[in-house]
Amino acid sequence: MSTQKKLLLLGSLPQQKVTDLLPSLDEELLLRAQAALQTGKTEQSLLLLECTDSRPEQWYALRGQVLLQKQEYPQAIACFMELEALSPRMA
């Protein structure tokens, strides 16, 4: 059965969203955001980060680094402060 057919069947289930049944892409998005930052693509990195569903510690650390690269210091500081609140060992 093709992926498209599977998605259509999932969408037809009552009281359930298709996205609830699919695996999260957050880990891949974080990896791609990190790779984009390493190649100087800060805007792409920010867009990838905004597409994630969750905000783990790594998200705040990476977003803070991206914002530092963009010289958006107040927003970067806010990310690092949130990171410190979530996990003092990572800050």
PDB file of N, CA and C in Angstrom:
ATOM      1  N   MET A   1       0.851  -1.176   0.000  1.00  0.00           N
ATOM      2  CA  MET A   1       0.000   0.000   0.000  1.00  0.00           C
ATOM      3  C   MET A   1       0.900   1.245   0.000  1.00  0.00           C
ATOM      4  N   SER A   2       0.560   2.202  -0.816  1.00  0.00           N
ATOM      5  CA  SER A   2       1.378   3.405  -0.930  1.00  0.00           C
ATOM      6  C   SER A   2       1.226   4.294   0.311  1.00  0.00           C
ATOM      7  N   THR A   3       2.197   5.152   0.511  1.00  0.00           N
ATOM      8  CA  THR A   3       2.160   6.078   1.639  1.00  0.00           C
ATOM      9  C   THR A   3       0.949   6.990   1.550  1.00  0.00           C
ATOM     10  N   GLN A   4       0.630   7.433   0.356  1.00  0.00           N
ATOM     11  CA  GLN A   4      -0.522   8.318   0.176  1.00  0.00           C
ATOM     12  C   GLN A   4      -1.815   7.624   0.600  1.00  0.00           C
ATOM     13  N   LYS A   5      -1.966   6.369   0.236  1.00  0.00           N
ATOM     14  CA  LYS A   5      -3.166   5.627   0.624  1.00  0.00           C
ATOM     15  C   LYS A   5      -3.222   5.444   2.136  1.00  0.00           C
ATOM     16  N   LYS A   6      -2.076   5.161   2.749  1.00  0.00           N
ATOM     17  CA  LYS A   6      -2.018   5.006   4.199  1.00  0.00           C
ATOM     18  C   LYS A   6      -2.436   6.300   4.900  1.00  0.00           C
ATOM     19  N   LEU A   7      -1.944   7.428   4.398  1.00  0.00           N
ATOM     20  CA  LEU A   7      -2.295   8.721   5.000  1.00  0.00           C
ATOM     21  C   LEU A   7      -3.783   9.017   4.851  1.00  0.00           C
ATOM     22  N   LEU A   8      -4.341   8.674   3.695  1.00  0.00           N
ATOM     23  CA  LEU A   8      -5.774   8.873   3.489  1.00  0.00           C
ATOM     24  C   LEU A   8      -6.593   8.009   4.452  1.00  0.00           C
ATOM     25  N   LEU A   9      -6.156   6.782   4.664  1.00  0.00           N
ATOM     26  CA  LEU A   9      -6.847   5.910   5.605  1.00  0.00           C
ATOM     27  C   LEU A   9      -6.726   6.437   7.035  1.00  0.00           C
ATOM     28  N   LEU A  10      -5.549   6.917   7.389  1.00  0.00           N
ATOM     29  CA  LEU A  10      -5.360   7.484   8.725  1.00  0.00           C
ATOM     30  C   LEU A  10      -6.260   8.689   8.929  1.00  0.00           C
ATOM     31  N   GLY A  11      -6.393   9.507   7.902  1.00  0.00           N
ATOM     32  CA  GLY A  11      -7.226  10.700   7.994  1.00  0.00           C
ATOM     33  C   GLY A  11      -8.700  10.390   8.127  1.00  0.00           C
ATOM     34  N   SER A  12      -9.091   9.204   7.724  1.00  0.00           N
ATOM     35  CA  SER A  12     -10.512   8.853   7.802  1.00  0.00           C
ATOM     36  C   SER A  12     -10.905   8.293   9.166  1.00  0.00           C
ATOM     37  N   LEU A  13      -9.932   8.057  10.042  1.00  0.00           N
ATOM     38  CA  LEU A  13     -10.249   7.542  11.375  1.00  0.00           C
ATOM     39  C   LEU A  13     -10.967   8.610  12.194  1.00  0.00           C
ATOM     40  N   PRO A  14     -12.004   8.229  12.901  1.00  0.00           N
ATOM     41  CA  PRO A  14     -12.762   9.218  13.688  1.00  0.00           C
ATOM     42  C   PRO A  14     -11.969   9.721  14.897  1.00  0.00           C
ATOM     43  N   GLN A  15     -12.166  10.982  15.207  1.00  0.00           N
ATOM     44  CA  GLN A  15     -11.612  11.614  16.406  1.00  0.00           C
ATOM     45  C   GLN A  15     -10.094  11.540  16.516  1.00  0.00           C
ATOM     46  N   GLN A  16      -9.409  11.425  15.425  1.00  0.00           N
ATOM     47  CA  GLN A  16      -7.959  11.356  15.497  1.00  0.00           C
ATOM     48  C   GLN A  16      -7.351  12.120  14.330  1.00  0.00           C
ATOM     49  N   LYS A  17      -6.362  12.927  14.640  1.00  0.00           N
ATOM     50  CA  LYS A  17      -5.670  13.648  13.581  1.00  0.00           C
ATOM     51  C   LYS A  17      -4.561  12.774  13.014  1.00  0.00           C
ATOM     52  N   VAL A  18      -4.307  12.935  11.743  1.00  0.00           N
ATOM     53  CA  VAL A  18      -3.243  12.174  11.090  1.00  0.00           C
ATOM     54  C   VAL A  18      -1.911  12.456  11.756  1.00  0.00           C
ATOM     55  N   THR A  19      -1.648  13.701  12.091  1.00  0.00           N
ATOM     56  CA  THR A  19      -0.358  14.057  12.675  1.00  0.00           C
ATOM     57  C   THR A  19      -0.131  13.398  14.021  1.00  0.00           C
ATOM     58  N   ASP A  20      -1.199  13.044  14.734  1.00  0.00           N
ATOM     59  CA  ASP A  20      -1.042  12.359  16.017  1.00  0.00           C
ATOM     60  C   ASP A  20      -0.537  10.936  15.834  1.00  0.00           C
ATOM     61  N   LEU A  21      -0.757  10.368  14.671  1.00  0.00           N
ATOM     62  CA  LEU A  21      -0.376   8.984  14.417  1.00  0.00           C
ATOM     63  C   LEU A  21       0.977   8.856  13.725  1.00  0.00           C
ATOM     64  N   LEU A  22       1.513   9.949  13.252  1.00  0.00           N
ATOM     65  CA  LEU A  22       2.793   9.921  12.542  1.00  0.00           C
ATOM     66  C   LEU A  22       3.934  10.208  13.515  1.00  0.00           C
ATOM     67  N   PRO A  23       5.112   9.691  13.235  1.00  0.00           N
ATOM     68  CA  PRO A  23       6.253   9.972  14.120  1.00  0.00           C
ATOM     69  C   PRO A  23       6.654  11.446  14.024  1.00  0.00           C
ATOM     70  N   SER A  24       7.208  11.943  15.089  1.00  0.00           N
ATOM     71  CA  SER A  24       7.659  13.333  15.122  1.00  0.00           C
ATOM     72  C   SER A  24       8.890  13.515  14.236  1.00  0.00           C
ATOM     73  N   LEU A  25       8.958  14.654  13.603  1.00  0.00           N
ATOM     74  CA  LEU A  25      10.120  14.997  12.779  1.00  0.00           C
ATOM     75  C   LEU A  25      11.066  15.943  13.512  1.00  0.00           C
ATOM     76  N   ASP A  26      10.792  16.190  14.778  1.00  0.00           N
ATOM     77  CA  ASP A  26      11.563  17.182  15.522  1.00  0.00           C
ATOM     78  C   ASP A  26      13.065  16.905  15.528  1.00  0.00           C
ATOM     79  N   GLU A  27      13.455  15.647  15.732  1.00  0.00           N
ATOM     80  CA  GLU A  27      14.880  15.323  15.780  1.00  0.00           C
ATOM     81  C   GLU A  27      15.564  15.656  14.457  1.00  0.00           C
ATOM     82  N   GLU A  28      14.922  15.290  13.370  1.00  0.00           N
ATOM     83  CA  GLU A  28      15.481  15.594  12.042  1.00  0.00           C
ATOM     84  C   GLU A  28      15.527  17.100  11.800  1.00  0.00           C
ATOM     85  N   LEU A  29      14.482  17.807  12.199  1.00  0.00           N
ATOM     86  CA  LEU A  29      14.461  19.259  12.017  1.00  0.00           C
ATOM     87  C   LEU A  29      15.582  19.922  12.811  1.00  0.00           C
ATOM     88  N   LEU A  30      15.836  19.439  14.025  1.00  0.00           N
ATOM     89  CA  LEU A  30      16.934  19.993  14.827  1.00  0.00           C
ATOM     90  C   LEU A  30      18.276  19.742  14.157  1.00  0.00           C
ATOM     91  N   LEU A  31      18.467  18.541  13.630  1.00  0.00           N
ATOM     92  CA  LEU A  31      19.718  18.231  12.926  1.00  0.00           C
ATOM     93  C   LEU A  31      19.902  19.108  11.691  1.00  0.00           C
ATOM     94  N   ARG A  32      18.832  19.298  10.951  1.00  0.00           N
ATOM     95  CA  ARG A  32      18.911  20.144   9.754  1.00  0.00           C
ATOM     96  C   ARG A  32      19.148  21.606  10.117  1.00  0.00           C
ATOM     97  N   ALA A  33      18.539  22.044  11.216  1.00  0.00           N
ATOM     98  CA  ALA A  33      18.756  23.422  11.670  1.00  0.00           C
ATOM     99  C   ALA A  33      20.214  23.624  12.076  1.00  0.00           C
ATOM    100  N   GLN A  34      20.772  22.632  12.743  1.00  0.00           N
ATOM    101  CA  GLN A  34      22.175  22.719  13.148  1.00  0.00           C
ATOM    102  C   GLN A  34      23.085  22.748  11.920  1.00  0.00           C
ATOM    103  N   ALA A  35      22.805  21.911  10.934  1.00  0.00           N
ATOM    104  CA  ALA A  35      23.601  21.894   9.702  1.00  0.00           C
ATOM    105  C   ALA A  35      23.480  23.218   8.966  1.00  0.00           C
ATOM    106  N   ALA A  36      22.287  23.786   8.926  1.00  0.00           N
ATOM    107  CA  ALA A  36      22.100  25.083   8.258  1.00  0.00           C
ATOM    108  C   ALA A  36      22.911  26.170   8.963  1.00  0.00           C
ATOM    109  N   LEU A  37      22.916  26.147  10.282  1.00  0.00           N
ATOM    110  CA  LEU A  37      23.697  27.134  11.028  1.00  0.00           C
ATOM    111  C   LEU A  37      25.181  26.986  10.727  1.00  0.00           C
ATOM    112  N   GLN A  38      25.655  25.756  10.676  1.00  0.00           N
ATOM    113  CA  GLN A  38      27.081  25.511  10.414  1.00  0.00           C
ATOM    114  C   GLN A  38      27.513  25.973   9.029  1.00  0.00           C
ATOM    115  N   THR A  39      26.574  26.079   8.108  1.00  0.00           N
ATOM    116  CA  THR A  39      26.905  26.552   6.760  1.00  0.00           C
ATOM    117  C   THR A  39      26.524  28.017   6.566  1.00  0.00           C
ATOM    118  N   GLY A  40      26.179  28.686   7.672  1.00  0.00           N
ATOM    119  CA  GLY A  40      25.890  30.117   7.608  1.00  0.00           C
ATOM    120  C   GLY A  40      24.482  30.474   7.166  1.00  0.00           C
ATOM    121  N   LYS A  41      23.601  29.506   7.098  1.00  0.00           N
ATOM    122  CA  LYS A  41      22.217  29.755   6.668  1.00  0.00           C
ATOM    123  C   LYS A  41      21.344  29.975   7.904  1.00  0.00           C
ATOM    124  N   THR A  42      21.493  31.145   8.515  1.00  0.00           N
ATOM    125  CA  THR A  42      20.801  31.412   9.776  1.00  0.00           C
ATOM    126  C   THR A  42      19.289  31.496   9.608  1.00  0.00           C
ATOM    127  N   GLU A  43      18.827  32.097   8.536  1.00  0.00           N
ATOM    128  CA  GLU A  43      17.378  32.204   8.323  1.00  0.00           C
ATOM    129  C   GLU A  43      16.748  30.822   8.151  1.00  0.00           C
ATOM    130  N   GLN A  44      17.408  29.970   7.384  1.00  0.00           N
ATOM    131  CA  GLN A  44      16.905  28.616   7.180  1.00  0.00           C
ATOM    132  C   GLN A  44      16.893  27.865   8.509  1.00  0.00           C
ATOM    133  N   SER A  45      17.928  28.053   9.297  1.00  0.00           N
ATOM    134  CA  SER A  45      18.002  27.407  10.598  1.00  0.00           C
ATOM    135  C   SER A  45      16.845  27.833  11.493  1.00  0.00           C
ATOM    136  N   LEU A  46      16.555  29.132  11.522  1.00  0.00           N
ATOM    137  CA  LEU A  46      15.433  29.619  12.327  1.00  0.00           C
ATOM    138  C   LEU A  46      14.103  29.048  11.852  1.00  0.00           C
ATOM    139  N   LEU A  47      13.913  28.990  10.550  1.00  0.00           N
ATOM    140  CA  LEU A  47      12.664  28.442  10.002  1.00  0.00           C
ATOM    141  C   LEU A  47      12.496  26.971  10.376  1.00  0.00           C
ATOM    142  N   LEU A  48      13.569  26.211  10.299  1.00  0.00           N
ATOM    143  CA  LEU A  48      13.502  24.806  10.677  1.00  0.00           C
ATOM    144  C   LEU A  48      13.172  24.648  12.158  1.00  0.00           C
ATOM    145  N   LEU A  49      13.759  25.491  12.983  1.00  0.00           N
ATOM    146  CA  LEU A  49      13.473  25.428  14.420  1.00  0.00           C
ATOM    147  C   LEU A  49      12.015  25.751  14.706  1.00  0.00           C
ATOM    148  N   GLU A  50      11.466  26.694  13.983  1.00  0.00           N
ATOM    149  CA  GLU A  50      10.069  27.077  14.206  1.00  0.00           C
ATOM    150  C   GLU A  50       9.093  25.975  13.777  1.00  0.00           C
ATOM    151  N   CYS A  51       9.542  25.036  12.965  1.00  0.00           N
ATOM    152  CA  CYS A  51       8.681  23.948  12.505  1.00  0.00           C
ATOM    153  C   CYS A  51       8.568  22.810  13.509  1.00  0.00           C
ATOM    154  N   THR A  52       9.382  22.817  14.540  1.00  0.00           N
ATOM    155  CA  THR A  52       9.333  21.722  15.510  1.00  0.00           C
ATOM    156  C   THR A  52       8.090  21.836  16.386  1.00  0.00           C
ATOM    157  N   ASP A  53       7.624  20.691  16.851  1.00  0.00           N
ATOM    158  CA  ASP A  53       6.471  20.655  17.741  1.00  0.00           C
ATOM    159  C   ASP A  53       6.870  20.840  19.200  1.00  0.00           C
ATOM    160  N   SER A  54       8.063  20.390  19.542  1.00  0.00           N
ATOM    161  CA  SER A  54       8.507  20.464  20.933  1.00  0.00           C
ATOM    162  C   SER A  54       9.675  21.442  21.057  1.00  0.00           C
ATOM    163  N   ARG A  55       9.940  21.818  22.276  1.00  0.00           N
ATOM    164  CA  ARG A  55      11.022  22.760  22.568  1.00  0.00           C
ATOM    165  C   ARG A  55      11.941  22.169  23.640  1.00  0.00           C
ATOM    166  N   PRO A  56      12.751  21.158  23.261  1.00  0.00           N
ATOM    167  CA  PRO A  56      13.674  20.586  24.240  1.00  0.00           C
ATOM    168  C   PRO A  56      14.847  21.536  24.498  1.00  0.00           C
ATOM    169  N   GLU A  57      15.686  21.151  25.421  1.00  0.00           N
ATOM    170  CA  GLU A  57      16.839  21.982  25.777  1.00  0.00           C
ATOM    171  C   GLU A  57      17.689  22.310  24.557  1.00  0.00           C
ATOM    172  N   GLN A  58      17.904  21.307  23.713  1.00  0.00           N
ATOM    173  CA  GLN A  58      18.722  21.507  22.514  1.00  0.00           C
ATOM    174  C   GLN A  58      18.132  22.597  21.621  1.00  0.00           C
ATOM    175  N   TRP A  59      16.817  22.701  21.570  1.00  0.00           N
ATOM    176  CA  TRP A  59      16.159  23.719  20.753  1.00  0.00           C
ATOM    177  C   TRP A  59      16.555  25.118  21.214  1.00  0.00           C
ATOM    178  N   TYR A  60      16.496  25.349  22.523  1.00  0.00           N
ATOM    179  CA  TYR A  60      16.852  26.666  23.060  1.00  0.00           C
ATOM    180  C   TYR A  60      18.327  26.979  22.849  1.00  0.00           C
ATOM    181  N   ALA A  61      19.190  25.975  23.021  1.00  0.00           N
ATOM    182  CA  ALA A  61      20.624  26.185  22.810  1.00  0.00           C
ATOM    183  C   ALA A  61      20.910  26.554  21.353  1.00  0.00           C
ATOM    184  N   LEU A  62      20.323  25.806  20.441  1.00  0.00           N
ATOM    185  CA  LEU A  62      20.555  26.058  19.018  1.00  0.00           C
ATOM    186  C   LEU A  62      19.954  27.385  18.576  1.00  0.00           C
ATOM    187  N   ARG A  63      18.753  27.675  19.042  1.00  0.00           N
ATOM    188  CA  ARG A  63      18.115  28.943  18.669  1.00  0.00           C
ATOM    189  C   ARG A  63      18.926  30.128  19.216  1.00  0.00           C
ATOM    190  N   GLY A  64      19.437  29.986  20.424  1.00  0.00           N
ATOM    191  CA  GLY A  64      20.284  31.037  20.983  1.00  0.00           C
ATOM    192  C   GLY A  64      21.526  31.268  20.132  1.00  0.00           C
ATOM    193  N   GLN A  65      22.139  30.198  19.661  1.00  0.00           N
ATOM    194  CA  GLN A  65      23.325  30.315  18.805  1.00  0.00           C
ATOM    195  C   GLN A  65      22.984  31.003  17.486  1.00  0.00           C
ATOM    196  N   VAL A  66      21.853  30.630  16.906  1.00  0.00           N
ATOM    197  CA  VAL A  66      21.422  31.249  15.645  1.00  0.00           C
ATOM    198  C   VAL A  66      21.207  32.748  15.844  1.00  0.00           C
ATOM    199  N   LEU A  67      20.525  33.096  16.924  1.00  0.00           N
ATOM    200  CA  LEU A  67      20.248  34.513  17.180  1.00  0.00           C
ATOM    201  C   LEU A  67      21.523  35.299  17.475  1.00  0.00           C
ATOM    202  N   LEU A  68      22.501  34.656  18.102  1.00  0.00           N
ATOM    203  CA  LEU A  68      23.801  35.319  18.292  1.00  0.00           C
ATOM    204  C   LEU A  68      24.446  35.610  16.941  1.00  0.00           C
ATOM    205  N   GLN A  69      24.398  34.640  16.038  1.00  0.00           N
ATOM    206  CA  GLN A  69      24.953  34.831  14.692  1.00  0.00           C
ATOM    207  C   GLN A  69      24.285  35.999  13.974  1.00  0.00           C
ATOM    208  N   LYS A  70      22.995  36.150  14.213  1.00  0.00           N
ATOM    209  CA  LYS A  70      22.238  37.241  13.577  1.00  0.00           C
ATOM    210  C   LYS A  70      22.362  38.560  14.343  1.00  0.00           C
ATOM    211  N   GLN A  71      23.128  38.539  15.423  1.00  0.00           N
ATOM    212  CA  GLN A  71      23.339  39.706  16.283  1.00  0.00           C
ATOM    213  C   GLN A  71      22.026  40.208  16.889  1.00  0.00           C
ATOM    214  N   GLU A  72      21.132  39.301  17.169  1.00  0.00           N
ATOM    215  CA  GLU A  72      19.876  39.616  17.849  1.00  0.00           C
ATOM    216  C   GLU A  72      20.043  39.221  19.317  1.00  0.00           C
ATOM    217  N   TYR A  73      20.811  40.035  20.006  1.00  0.00           N
ATOM    218  CA  TYR A  73      21.278  39.693  21.343  1.00  0.00           C
ATOM    219  C   TYR A  73      20.176  39.557  22.394  1.00  0.00           C
ATOM    220  N   PRO A  74      19.185  40.450  22.460  1.00  0.00           N
ATOM    221  CA  PRO A  74      18.142  40.265  23.486  1.00  0.00           C
ATOM    222  C   PRO A  74      17.393  38.931  23.341  1.00  0.00           C
ATOM    223  N   GLN A  75      17.070  38.553  22.106  1.00  0.00           N
ATOM    224  CA  GLN A  75      16.368  37.292  21.885  1.00  0.00           C
ATOM    225  C   GLN A  75      17.273  36.096  22.204  1.00  0.00           C
ATOM    226  N   ALA A  76      18.566  36.222  21.881  1.00  0.00           N
ATOM    227  CA  ALA A  76      19.521  35.154  22.187  1.00  0.00           C
ATOM    228  C   ALA A  76      19.638  34.977  23.701  1.00  0.00           C
ATOM    229  N   ILE A  77      19.727  36.076  24.411  1.00  0.00           N
ATOM    230  CA  ILE A  77      19.810  36.010  25.872  1.00  0.00           C
ATOM    231  C   ILE A  77      18.568  35.338  26.440  1.00  0.00           C
ATOM    232  N   ALA A  78      17.396  35.661  25.901  1.00  0.00           N
ATOM    233  CA  ALA A  78      16.152  35.052  26.373  1.00  0.00           C
ATOM    234  C   ALA A  78      16.183  33.535  26.170  1.00  0.00           C
ATOM    235  N   CYS A  79      16.706  33.087  25.047  1.00  0.00           N
ATOM    236  CA  CYS A  79      16.817  31.648  24.796  1.00  0.00           C
ATOM    237  C   CYS A  79      17.760  30.987  25.793  1.00  0.00           C
ATOM    238  N   PHE A  80      18.904  31.617  26.028  1.00  0.00           N
ATOM    239  CA  PHE A  80      19.864  31.035  26.959  1.00  0.00           C
ATOM    240  C   PHE A  80      19.341  31.052  28.391  1.00  0.00           C
ATOM    241  N   MET A  81      18.556  32.053  28.743  1.00  0.00           N
ATOM    242  CA  MET A  81      17.956  32.096  30.079  1.00  0.00           C
ATOM    243  C   MET A  81      16.919  30.979  30.233  1.00  0.00           C
ATOM    244  N   GLU A  82      16.143  30.737  29.191  1.00  0.00           N
ATOM    245  CA  GLU A  82      15.166  29.646  29.224  1.00  0.00           C
ATOM    246  C   GLU A  82      15.888  28.296  29.304  1.00  0.00           C
ATOM    247  N   LEU A  83      16.984  28.181  28.578  1.00  0.00           N
ATOM    248  CA  LEU A  83      17.786  26.973  28.630  1.00  0.00           C
ATOM    249  C   LEU A  83      18.317  26.723  30.040  1.00  0.00           C
ATOM    250  N   GLU A  84      18.800  27.789  30.670  1.00  0.00           N
ATOM    251  CA  GLU A  84      19.318  27.656  32.029  1.00  0.00           C
ATOM    252  C   GLU A  84      18.203  27.249  33.001  1.00  0.00           C
ATOM    253  N   ALA A  85      17.009  27.780  32.811  1.00  0.00           N
ATOM    254  CA  ALA A  85      15.887  27.414  33.665  1.00  0.00           C
ATOM    255  C   ALA A  85      15.500  25.944  33.473  1.00  0.00           C
ATOM    256  N   LEU A  86      15.574  25.459  32.242  1.00  0.00           N
ATOM    257  CA  LEU A  86      15.232  24.065  31.967  1.00  0.00           C
ATOM    258  C   LEU A  86      16.307  23.098  32.422  1.00  0.00           C
ATOM    259  N   SER A  87      17.548  23.488  32.211  1.00  0.00           N
ATOM    260  CA  SER A  87      18.651  22.583  32.510  1.00  0.00           C
ATOM    261  C   SER A  87      19.915  23.389  32.853  1.00  0.00           C
ATOM    262  N   PRO A  88      20.123  23.668  34.123  1.00  0.00           N
ATOM    263  CA  PRO A  88      21.298  24.461  34.508  1.00  0.00           C
ATOM    264  C   PRO A  88      22.625  23.859  34.044  1.00  0.00           C
ATOM    265  N   ARG A  89      22.697  22.536  33.881  1.00  0.00           N
ATOM    266  CA  ARG A  89      23.956  21.912  33.453  1.00  0.00           C
ATOM    267  C   ARG A  89      24.308  22.211  32.001  1.00  0.00           C
ATOM    268  N   MET A  90      23.311  22.523  31.158  1.00  0.00           N
ATOM    269  CA  MET A  90      23.585  22.809  29.747  1.00  0.00           C
ATOM    270  C   MET A  90      23.973  24.255  29.500  1.00  0.00           C
ATOM    271  N   ALA A  91      23.598  25.137  30.374  1.00  0.00           N
ATOM    272  CA  ALA A  91      23.820  26.574  30.142  1.00  0.00           C
ATOM    273  C   ALA A  91      25.271  26.957  30.290  1.00  0.00           C
TER     274      ALA A  91
END
